[in-house]
Short mmCIF file of C-alpha atoms and ligand atoms in Angstrom, two decimals:
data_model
loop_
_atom_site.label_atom_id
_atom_site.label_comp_id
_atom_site.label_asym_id
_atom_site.label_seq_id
_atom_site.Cartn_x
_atom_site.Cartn_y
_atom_site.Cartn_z
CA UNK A 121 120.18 144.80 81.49
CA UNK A 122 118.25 142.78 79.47
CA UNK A 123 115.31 141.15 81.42
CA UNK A 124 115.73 136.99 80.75
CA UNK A 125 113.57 133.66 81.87
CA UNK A 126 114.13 130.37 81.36
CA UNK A 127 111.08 127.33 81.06
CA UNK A 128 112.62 124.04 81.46
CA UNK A 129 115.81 125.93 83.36
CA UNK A 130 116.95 121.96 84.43
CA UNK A 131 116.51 120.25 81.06
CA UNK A 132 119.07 119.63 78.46
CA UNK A 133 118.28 122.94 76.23
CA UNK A 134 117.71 125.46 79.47
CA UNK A 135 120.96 124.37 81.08
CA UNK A 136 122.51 125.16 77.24
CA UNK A 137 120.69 128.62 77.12
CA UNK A 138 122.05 129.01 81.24
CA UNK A 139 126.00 128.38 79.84
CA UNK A 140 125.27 131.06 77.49
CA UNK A 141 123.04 133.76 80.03
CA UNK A 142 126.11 133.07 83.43
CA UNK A 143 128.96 134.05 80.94
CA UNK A 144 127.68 137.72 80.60
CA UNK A 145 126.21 138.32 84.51
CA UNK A 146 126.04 142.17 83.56
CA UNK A 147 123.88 141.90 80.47
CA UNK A 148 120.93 140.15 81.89
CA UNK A 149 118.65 140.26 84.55
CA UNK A 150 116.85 136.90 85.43
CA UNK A 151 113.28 137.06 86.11
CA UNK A 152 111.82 133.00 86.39
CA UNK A 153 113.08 130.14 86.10
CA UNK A 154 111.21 126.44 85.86
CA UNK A 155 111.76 122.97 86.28
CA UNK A 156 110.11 119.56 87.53
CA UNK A 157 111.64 117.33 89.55
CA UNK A 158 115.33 118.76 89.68
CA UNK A 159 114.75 120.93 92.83
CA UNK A 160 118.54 120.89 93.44
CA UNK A 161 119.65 121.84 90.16
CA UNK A 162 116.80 124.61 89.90
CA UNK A 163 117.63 125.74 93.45
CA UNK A 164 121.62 125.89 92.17
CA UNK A 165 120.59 127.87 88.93
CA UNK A 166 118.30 130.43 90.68
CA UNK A 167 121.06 131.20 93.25
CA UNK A 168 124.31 131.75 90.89
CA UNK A 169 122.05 133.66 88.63
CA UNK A 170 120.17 135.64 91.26
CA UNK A 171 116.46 134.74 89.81
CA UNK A 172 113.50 136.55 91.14
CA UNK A 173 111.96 133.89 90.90
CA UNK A 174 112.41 130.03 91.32
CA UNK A 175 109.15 127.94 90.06
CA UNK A 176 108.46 123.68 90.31
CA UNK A 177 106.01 122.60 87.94
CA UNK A 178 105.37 119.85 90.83
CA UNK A 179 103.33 121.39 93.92
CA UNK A 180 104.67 118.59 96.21
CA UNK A 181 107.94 119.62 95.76
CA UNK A 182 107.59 123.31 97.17
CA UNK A 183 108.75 122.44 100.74
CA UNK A 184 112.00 121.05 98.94
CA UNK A 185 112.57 124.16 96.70
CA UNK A 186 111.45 126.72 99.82
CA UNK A 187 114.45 124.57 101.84
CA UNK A 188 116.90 124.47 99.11
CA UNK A 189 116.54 127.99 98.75
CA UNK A 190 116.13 128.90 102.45
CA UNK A 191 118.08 132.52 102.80
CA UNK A 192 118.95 133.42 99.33
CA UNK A 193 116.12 136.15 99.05
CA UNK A 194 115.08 134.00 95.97
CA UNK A 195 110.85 133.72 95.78
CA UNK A 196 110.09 129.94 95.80
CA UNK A 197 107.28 128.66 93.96
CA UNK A 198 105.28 125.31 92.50
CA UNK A 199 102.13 124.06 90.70
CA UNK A 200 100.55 124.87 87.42
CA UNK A 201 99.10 128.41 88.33
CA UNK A 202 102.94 129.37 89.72
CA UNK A 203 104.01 128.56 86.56
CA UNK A 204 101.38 130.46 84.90
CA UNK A 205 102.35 133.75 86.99
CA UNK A 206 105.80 133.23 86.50
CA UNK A 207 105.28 133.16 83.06
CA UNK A 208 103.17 136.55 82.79
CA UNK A 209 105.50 138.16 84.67
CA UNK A 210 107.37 141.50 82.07
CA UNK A 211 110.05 140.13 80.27
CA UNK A 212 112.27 141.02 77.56
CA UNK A 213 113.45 137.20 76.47
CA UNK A 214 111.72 134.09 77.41
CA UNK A 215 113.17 130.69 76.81
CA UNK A 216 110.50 127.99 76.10
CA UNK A 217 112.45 124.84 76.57
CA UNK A 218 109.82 122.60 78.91
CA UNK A 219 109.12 119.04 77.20
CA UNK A 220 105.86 118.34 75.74
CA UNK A 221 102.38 120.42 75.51
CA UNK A 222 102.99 121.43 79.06
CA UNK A 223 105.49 123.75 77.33
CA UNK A 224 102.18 125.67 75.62
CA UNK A 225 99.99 127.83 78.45
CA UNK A 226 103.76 129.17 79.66
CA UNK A 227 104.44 130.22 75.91
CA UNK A 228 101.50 131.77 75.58
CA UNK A 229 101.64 133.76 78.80
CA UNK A 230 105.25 135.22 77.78
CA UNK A 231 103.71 135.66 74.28
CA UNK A 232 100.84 138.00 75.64
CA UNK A 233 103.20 139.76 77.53
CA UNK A 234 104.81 140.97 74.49
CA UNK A 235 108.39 138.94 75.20
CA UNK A 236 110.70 137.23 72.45
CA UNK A 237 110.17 134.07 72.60
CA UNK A 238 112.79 132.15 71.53
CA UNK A 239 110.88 128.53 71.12
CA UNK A 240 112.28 125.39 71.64
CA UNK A 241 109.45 123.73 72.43
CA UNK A 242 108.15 122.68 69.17
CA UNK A 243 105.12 120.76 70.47
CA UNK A 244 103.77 124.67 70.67
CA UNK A 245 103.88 125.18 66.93
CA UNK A 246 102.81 121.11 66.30
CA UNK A 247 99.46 121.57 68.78
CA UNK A 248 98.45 125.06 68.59
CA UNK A 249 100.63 127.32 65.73
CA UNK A 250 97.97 129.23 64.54
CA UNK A 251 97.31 130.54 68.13
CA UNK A 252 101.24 131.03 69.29
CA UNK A 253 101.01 133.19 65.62
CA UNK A 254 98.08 135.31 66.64
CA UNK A 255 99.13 135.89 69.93
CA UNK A 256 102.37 137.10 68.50
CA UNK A 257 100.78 139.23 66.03
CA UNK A 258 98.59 140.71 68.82
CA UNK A 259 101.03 142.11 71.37
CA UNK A 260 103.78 142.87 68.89
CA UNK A 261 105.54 139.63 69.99
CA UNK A 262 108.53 138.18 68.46
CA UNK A 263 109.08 134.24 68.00
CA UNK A 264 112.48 132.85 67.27
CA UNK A 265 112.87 129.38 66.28
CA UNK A 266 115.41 127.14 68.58
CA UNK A 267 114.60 123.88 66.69
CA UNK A 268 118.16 123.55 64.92
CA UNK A 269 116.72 122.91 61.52
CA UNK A 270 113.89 126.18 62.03
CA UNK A 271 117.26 127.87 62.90
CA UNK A 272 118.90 127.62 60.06
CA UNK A 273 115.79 128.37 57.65
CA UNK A 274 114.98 131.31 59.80
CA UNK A 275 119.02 132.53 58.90
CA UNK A 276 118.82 131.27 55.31
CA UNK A 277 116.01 133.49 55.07
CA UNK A 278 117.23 136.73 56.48
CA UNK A 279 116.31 139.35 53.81
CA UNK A 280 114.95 137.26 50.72
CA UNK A 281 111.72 137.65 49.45
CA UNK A 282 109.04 134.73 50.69
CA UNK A 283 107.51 134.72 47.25
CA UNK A 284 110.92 133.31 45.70
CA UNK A 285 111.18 130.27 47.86
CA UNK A 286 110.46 126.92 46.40
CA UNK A 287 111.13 124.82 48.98
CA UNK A 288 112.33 124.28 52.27
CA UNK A 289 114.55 120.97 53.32
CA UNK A 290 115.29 119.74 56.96
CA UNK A 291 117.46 117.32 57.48
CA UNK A 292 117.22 114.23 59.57
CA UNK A 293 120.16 112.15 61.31
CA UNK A 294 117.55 108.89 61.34
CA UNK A 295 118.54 108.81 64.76
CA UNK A 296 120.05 105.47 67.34
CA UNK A 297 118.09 103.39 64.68
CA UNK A 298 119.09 104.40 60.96
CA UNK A 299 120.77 100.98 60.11
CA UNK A 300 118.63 98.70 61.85
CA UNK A 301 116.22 96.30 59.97
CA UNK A 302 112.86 96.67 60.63
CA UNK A 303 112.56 93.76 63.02
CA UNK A 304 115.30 94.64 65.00
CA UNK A 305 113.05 98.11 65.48
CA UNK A 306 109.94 96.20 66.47
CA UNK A 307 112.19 94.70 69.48
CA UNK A 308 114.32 97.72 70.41
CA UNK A 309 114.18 99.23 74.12
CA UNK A 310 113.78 102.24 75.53
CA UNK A 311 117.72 102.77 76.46
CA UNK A 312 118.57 102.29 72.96
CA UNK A 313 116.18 104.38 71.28
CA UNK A 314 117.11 106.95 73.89
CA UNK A 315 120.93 107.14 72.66
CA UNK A 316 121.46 109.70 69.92
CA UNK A 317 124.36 109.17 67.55
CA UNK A 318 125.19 112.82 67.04
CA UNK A 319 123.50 115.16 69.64
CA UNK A 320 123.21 115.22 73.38
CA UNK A 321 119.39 115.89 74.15
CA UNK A 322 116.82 115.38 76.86
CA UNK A 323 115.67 111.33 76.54
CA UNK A 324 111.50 112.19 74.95
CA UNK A 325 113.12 113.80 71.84
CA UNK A 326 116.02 111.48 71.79
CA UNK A 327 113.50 108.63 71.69
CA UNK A 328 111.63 110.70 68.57
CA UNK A 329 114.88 111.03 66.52
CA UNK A 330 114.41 107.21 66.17
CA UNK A 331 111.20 107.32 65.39
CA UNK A 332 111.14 110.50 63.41
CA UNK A 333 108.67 111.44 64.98
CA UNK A 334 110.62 114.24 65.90
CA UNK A 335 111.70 115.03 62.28
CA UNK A 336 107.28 114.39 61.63
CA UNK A 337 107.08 117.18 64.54
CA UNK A 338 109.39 119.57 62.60
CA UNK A 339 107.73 119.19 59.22
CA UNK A 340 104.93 121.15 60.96
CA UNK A 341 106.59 122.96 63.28
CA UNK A 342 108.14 124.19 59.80
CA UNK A 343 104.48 124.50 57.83
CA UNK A 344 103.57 126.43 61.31
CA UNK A 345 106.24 128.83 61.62
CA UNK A 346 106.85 129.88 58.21
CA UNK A 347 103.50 129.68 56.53
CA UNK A 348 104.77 127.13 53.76
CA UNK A 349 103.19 125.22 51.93
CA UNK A 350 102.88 121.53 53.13
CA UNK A 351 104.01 120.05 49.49
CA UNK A 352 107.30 122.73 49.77
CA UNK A 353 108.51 121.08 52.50
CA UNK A 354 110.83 118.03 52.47
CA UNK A 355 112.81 116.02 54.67
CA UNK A 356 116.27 113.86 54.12
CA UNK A 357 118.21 112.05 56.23
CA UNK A 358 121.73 113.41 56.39
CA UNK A 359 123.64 111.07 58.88
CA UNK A 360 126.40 113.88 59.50
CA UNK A 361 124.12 116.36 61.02
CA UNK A 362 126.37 119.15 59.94
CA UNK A 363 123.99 120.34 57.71
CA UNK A 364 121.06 121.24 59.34
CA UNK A 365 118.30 122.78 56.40
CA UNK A 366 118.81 124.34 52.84
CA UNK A 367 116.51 126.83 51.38
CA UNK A 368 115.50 125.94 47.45
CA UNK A 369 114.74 129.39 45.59
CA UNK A 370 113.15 130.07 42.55
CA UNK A 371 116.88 130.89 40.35
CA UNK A 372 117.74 127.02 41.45
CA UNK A 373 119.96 128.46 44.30
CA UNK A 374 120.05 126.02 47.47
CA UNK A 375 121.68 127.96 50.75
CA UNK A 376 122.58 125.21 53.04
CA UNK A 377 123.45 126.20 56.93
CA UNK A 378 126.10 124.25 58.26
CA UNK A 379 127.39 123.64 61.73
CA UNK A 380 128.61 121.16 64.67
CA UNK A 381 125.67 119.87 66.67
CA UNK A 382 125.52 122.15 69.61
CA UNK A 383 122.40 123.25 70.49
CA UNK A 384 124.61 126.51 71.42
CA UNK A 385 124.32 127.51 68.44
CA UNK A 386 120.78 128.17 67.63
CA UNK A 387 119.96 129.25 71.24
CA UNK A 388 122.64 132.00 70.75
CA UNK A 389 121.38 133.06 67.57
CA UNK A 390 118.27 133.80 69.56
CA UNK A 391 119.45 135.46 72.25
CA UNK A 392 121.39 137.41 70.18
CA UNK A 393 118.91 138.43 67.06
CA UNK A 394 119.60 140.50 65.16
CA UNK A 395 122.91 140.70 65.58
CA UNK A 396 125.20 137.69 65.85
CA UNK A 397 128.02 137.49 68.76
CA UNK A 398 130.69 135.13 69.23
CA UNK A 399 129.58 131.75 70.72
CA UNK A 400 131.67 128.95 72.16
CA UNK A 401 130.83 126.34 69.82
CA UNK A 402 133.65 124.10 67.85
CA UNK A 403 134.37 125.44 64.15
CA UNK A 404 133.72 123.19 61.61
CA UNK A 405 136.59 121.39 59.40
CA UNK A 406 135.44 120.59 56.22
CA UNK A 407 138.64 119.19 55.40
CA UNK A 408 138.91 116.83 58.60
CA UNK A 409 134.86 115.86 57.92
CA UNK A 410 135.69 115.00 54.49
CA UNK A 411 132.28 114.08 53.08
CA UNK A 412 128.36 114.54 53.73
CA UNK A 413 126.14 111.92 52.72
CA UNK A 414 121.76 111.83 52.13
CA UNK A 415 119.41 109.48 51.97
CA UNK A 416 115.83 109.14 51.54
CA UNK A 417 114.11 109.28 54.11
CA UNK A 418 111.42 106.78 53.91
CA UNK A 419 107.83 107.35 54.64
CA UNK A 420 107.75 103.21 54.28
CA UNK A 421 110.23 102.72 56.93
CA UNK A 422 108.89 105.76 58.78
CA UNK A 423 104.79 106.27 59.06
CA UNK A 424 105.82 109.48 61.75
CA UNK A 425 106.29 111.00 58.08
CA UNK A 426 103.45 110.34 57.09
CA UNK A 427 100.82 111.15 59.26
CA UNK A 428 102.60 114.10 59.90
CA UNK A 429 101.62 114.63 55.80
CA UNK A 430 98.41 113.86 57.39
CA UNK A 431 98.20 116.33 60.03
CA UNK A 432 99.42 119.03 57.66
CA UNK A 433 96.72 118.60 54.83
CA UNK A 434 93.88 117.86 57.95
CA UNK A 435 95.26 121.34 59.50
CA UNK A 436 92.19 122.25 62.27
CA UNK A 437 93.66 120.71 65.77
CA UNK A 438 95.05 117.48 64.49
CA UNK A 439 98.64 118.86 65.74
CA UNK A 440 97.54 118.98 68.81
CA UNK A 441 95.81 115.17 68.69
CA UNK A 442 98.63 113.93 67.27
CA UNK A 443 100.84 115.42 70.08
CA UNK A 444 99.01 114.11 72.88
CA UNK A 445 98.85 110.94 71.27
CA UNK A 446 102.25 110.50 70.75
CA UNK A 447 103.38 111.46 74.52
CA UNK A 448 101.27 109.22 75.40
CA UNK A 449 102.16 106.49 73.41
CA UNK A 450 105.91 107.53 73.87
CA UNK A 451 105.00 106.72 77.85
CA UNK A 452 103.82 103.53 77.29
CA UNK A 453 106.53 102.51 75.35
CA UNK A 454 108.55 103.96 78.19
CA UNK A 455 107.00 101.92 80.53
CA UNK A 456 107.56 99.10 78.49
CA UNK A 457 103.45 98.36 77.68
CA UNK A 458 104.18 98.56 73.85
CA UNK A 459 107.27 98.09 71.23
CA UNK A 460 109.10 100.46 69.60
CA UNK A 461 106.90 100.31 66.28
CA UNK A 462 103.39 100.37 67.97
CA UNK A 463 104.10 103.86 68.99
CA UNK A 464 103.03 105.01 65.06
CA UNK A 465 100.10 102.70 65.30
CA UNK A 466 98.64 104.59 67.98
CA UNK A 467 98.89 108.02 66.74
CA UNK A 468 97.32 106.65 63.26
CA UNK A 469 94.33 104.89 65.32
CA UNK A 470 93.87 108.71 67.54
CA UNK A 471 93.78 110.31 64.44
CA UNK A 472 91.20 108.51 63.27
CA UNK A 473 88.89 108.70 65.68
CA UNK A 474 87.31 111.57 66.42
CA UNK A 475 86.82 114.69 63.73
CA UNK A 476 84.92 116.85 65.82
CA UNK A 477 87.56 117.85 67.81
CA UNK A 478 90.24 118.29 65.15
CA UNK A 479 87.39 120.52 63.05
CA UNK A 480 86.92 122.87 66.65
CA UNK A 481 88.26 126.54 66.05
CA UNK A 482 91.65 127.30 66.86
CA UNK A 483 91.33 128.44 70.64
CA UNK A 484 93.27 127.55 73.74
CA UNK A 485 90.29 125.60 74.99
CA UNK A 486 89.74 123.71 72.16
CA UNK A 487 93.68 122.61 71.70
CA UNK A 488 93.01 121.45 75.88
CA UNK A 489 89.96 119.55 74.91
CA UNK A 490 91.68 117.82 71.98
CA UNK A 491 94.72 117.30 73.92
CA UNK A 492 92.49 115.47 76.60
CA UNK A 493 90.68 113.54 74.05
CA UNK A 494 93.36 112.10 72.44
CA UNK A 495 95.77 111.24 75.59
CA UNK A 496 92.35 109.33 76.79
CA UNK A 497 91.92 107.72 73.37
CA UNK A 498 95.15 106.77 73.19
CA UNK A 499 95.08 104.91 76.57
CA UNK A 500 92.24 102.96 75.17
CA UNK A 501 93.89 101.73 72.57
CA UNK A 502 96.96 101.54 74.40
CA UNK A 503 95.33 98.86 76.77
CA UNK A 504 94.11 96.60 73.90
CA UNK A 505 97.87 96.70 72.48
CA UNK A 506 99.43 95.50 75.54
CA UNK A 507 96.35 92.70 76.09
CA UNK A 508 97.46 91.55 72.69
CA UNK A 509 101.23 91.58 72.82
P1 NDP B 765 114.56 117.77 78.86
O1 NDP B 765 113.75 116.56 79.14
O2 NDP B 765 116.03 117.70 78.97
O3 NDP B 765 114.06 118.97 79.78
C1 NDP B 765 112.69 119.27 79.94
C2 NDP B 765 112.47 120.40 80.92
O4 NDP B 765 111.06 120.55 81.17
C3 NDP B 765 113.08 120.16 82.29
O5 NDP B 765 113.38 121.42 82.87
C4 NDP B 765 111.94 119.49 83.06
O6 NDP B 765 112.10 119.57 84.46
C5 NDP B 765 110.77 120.30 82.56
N1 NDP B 765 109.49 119.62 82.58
C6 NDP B 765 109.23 118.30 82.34
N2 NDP B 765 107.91 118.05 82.40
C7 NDP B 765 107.31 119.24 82.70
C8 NDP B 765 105.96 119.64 82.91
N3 NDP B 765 104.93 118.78 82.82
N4 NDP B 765 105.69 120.95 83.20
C9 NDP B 765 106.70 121.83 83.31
N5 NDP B 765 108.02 121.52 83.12
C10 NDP B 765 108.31 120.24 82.82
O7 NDP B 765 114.13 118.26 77.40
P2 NDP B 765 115.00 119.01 76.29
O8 NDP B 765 115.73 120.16 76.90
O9 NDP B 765 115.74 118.02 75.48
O10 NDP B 765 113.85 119.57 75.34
C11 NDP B 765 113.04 120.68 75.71
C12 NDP B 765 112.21 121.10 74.50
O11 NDP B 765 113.10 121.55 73.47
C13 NDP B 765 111.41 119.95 73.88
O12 NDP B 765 110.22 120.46 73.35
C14 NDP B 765 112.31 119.46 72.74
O13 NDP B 765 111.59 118.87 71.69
C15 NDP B 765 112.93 120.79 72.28
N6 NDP B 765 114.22 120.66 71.62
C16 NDP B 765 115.28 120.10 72.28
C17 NDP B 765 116.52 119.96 71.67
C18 NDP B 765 117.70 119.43 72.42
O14 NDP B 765 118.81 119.49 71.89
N7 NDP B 765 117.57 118.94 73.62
C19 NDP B 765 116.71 120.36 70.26
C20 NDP B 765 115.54 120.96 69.66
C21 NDP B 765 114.34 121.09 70.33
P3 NDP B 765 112.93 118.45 85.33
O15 NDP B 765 113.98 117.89 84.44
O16 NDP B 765 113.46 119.26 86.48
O17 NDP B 765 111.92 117.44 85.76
MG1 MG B 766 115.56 119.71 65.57
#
């Protein structure tokens, strides 16, 4: 039995990867799994997968996991260190599906512990790749891209040479907002910008399709993961989202990877790697689909694409200060303290700031301390964007 856990067991990608893990109860063993504020839907997972262990990343939520899971035998636990033990503990396959940079310490821990990590958490690679790669390299750890688009490079790539790729293209579906006009951006809401036309996701990276600050995310998630040249790596929005990347080699040969959007899919071809298995996704019909269509995808229209140009060049720890920026601008836009477009403004202003940090060496407390910098700088400007409105 193959020894599983599952970060971010209650959101949108761990409740995939659970579809996938309860169809097969005699292949895998389930060691941890996480979650915030869904106590009953962690406490329902642990029990019909017989966890070890059940963990809350909220410590005032441990009576209600303990109760929920009163009698099962299942170990209930919460806070930041419980996650951090339930991470470390041996593992085989570890999925990293929490939201946000909260997703990184857990990765790490499963990382050191010499799992495969199959990573959907992408703010990992955007805040702190460099150190997810050398902790890989240094316990003989595997990491599989999730990310649909790092997905299909990582399968377009299986046994070609690195030297003969030119370029690498991820597509975009522009997201709730790809025919809008600009001013209708500047006054959209939170509910629409958190309604994908195409895939079914948790509401933060929803909310960064529109932006494309998602698709900025994944231009370095893709520099990150596959050592590639910033100037290699191109985006276009493809409204279909059948097509998820294409790999450019050096005999003008483009291999596209094609498929529904089901995040199925890609977490499958993780838990499965090397081999592939059967999955219960839809097969496509080209005939029925008829067409794809691409546009540019404007760094104009879109500045996410452009500082994440930015970020790449800058290298150093500007992922991570543009990460912590952007949650925290994504909050306040949330919360309804700035618009829609303001959210760019703020990562560009963070950026800016403060080059000491960015220029730190690549180590865990470093990418904290530029984390916590930025999320405070951000605030600051933040508050003089909502005076102003
Ligand atoms: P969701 O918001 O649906 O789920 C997030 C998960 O993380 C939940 O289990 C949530 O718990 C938990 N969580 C939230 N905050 C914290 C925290 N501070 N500490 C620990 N756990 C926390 O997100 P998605 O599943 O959509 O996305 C997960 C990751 O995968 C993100 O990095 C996203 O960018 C990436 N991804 C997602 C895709 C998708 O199709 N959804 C596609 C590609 C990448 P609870 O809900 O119980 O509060
Ligand atoms: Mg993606």
């Amino acid at each position: 039995m193959r020894r599983v856990s599952i970060f971010g067991a209650t959101g949108s990608i761990g409740q995939n990867t659970i579809d996938l893990i309860a169809r097969h109860p005699d292949a895998y063993q389930v060691v941890a799994l996480t979650g915030g504020r869904n106590i009953a839907q962690l406490a329902r997972d642990a029990r019909a997968l017989r966890a070890e262990v059940a963990v809350t990343c909220h410590e005032d939520l441990l009576g209600d996991l303990k109760a929920a899971l009163e009698g099962s035998g299942i170990e209930a636990a919460a806070g930041e260190t419980a996650m951090q033990e339930a991470a470390a503990r041996p593992a085989d396959w570890v999925m990293s599906a929490i939201v946000g940079a909260a997703g990184l310490r857990p990765g790490l821990s499963a990382l050191s512990q010499g799992a495969t990590l199959a990573l959907a958490n992408k703010e990992s690679m955007v805040c702190a790749g460099a150190l997810m790669n050398a902790t890989a390299d240094a316990s003989g750890a595997t990491i599989l891209p999730v990310d649909s688009e790092h997905s299909a490079v990582f399968q377009a790539l299986v046994g070609e040479d690195m030297d003969a790729v030119e370029r690498v293209i991820i597509t975009a579906s522009g997201g709730a907002f790809r025919d809008w006009s600009h001013e209708e951006m500047a006054r959209a809401t939170p509910e629409q910008a958190a309604t994908h036309p195409n895939w079914d996701m948790g509401q933060r990276i929803t909310i960064d399709s529109a932006s494309l600050f998602n698709k900025a995310m994944e231009l370095i998630e893709t520099h990150e993961f596959f050592r590639i040249a910033p100037d290699r790596i191109e985006t276009v929005i493809h409204p279909e989202s059948m097509i998820h990347a294409l790999v450019g080699f050096s005999d003008g040969a483009l291999m596209a990877h094609l498929g529904p959007p089901d995040m199925r899919h890609a977490i499958g071809y993780a838990l499965h790697w090397p081999d592939r298995k059967a999955l219960p996704v839809d097969r496509l019909d080209l005939v029925a689909l008829g067409q794809f269509t691409f546009r540019e995808a404007d760094p104009a229209r879109y500045p996410a694409l452009r500082l994440a140009r930015e970020v790449m060049e800058t290298g150093g720890l500007s992922g991570a200060v543009f990460n912590a920026a952007k949650e925290v601008a994504m909050d306040a836009f949330i919360d309804g303290r700035i618009g829609f477009l303001d959210m760019a403004g703020v990562v560009e202003e963070v950026l800016g700031r403060d080059k000491g940090h960015i220029d730190a060496e690549i180590a865990l407390d470093n990418v904290l301390a530029a984390d916590h910098f930025a999320r405070q700088e951000a605030s600051t400007v933040i508050a003089a964007m909502a005076q102003n409105r």
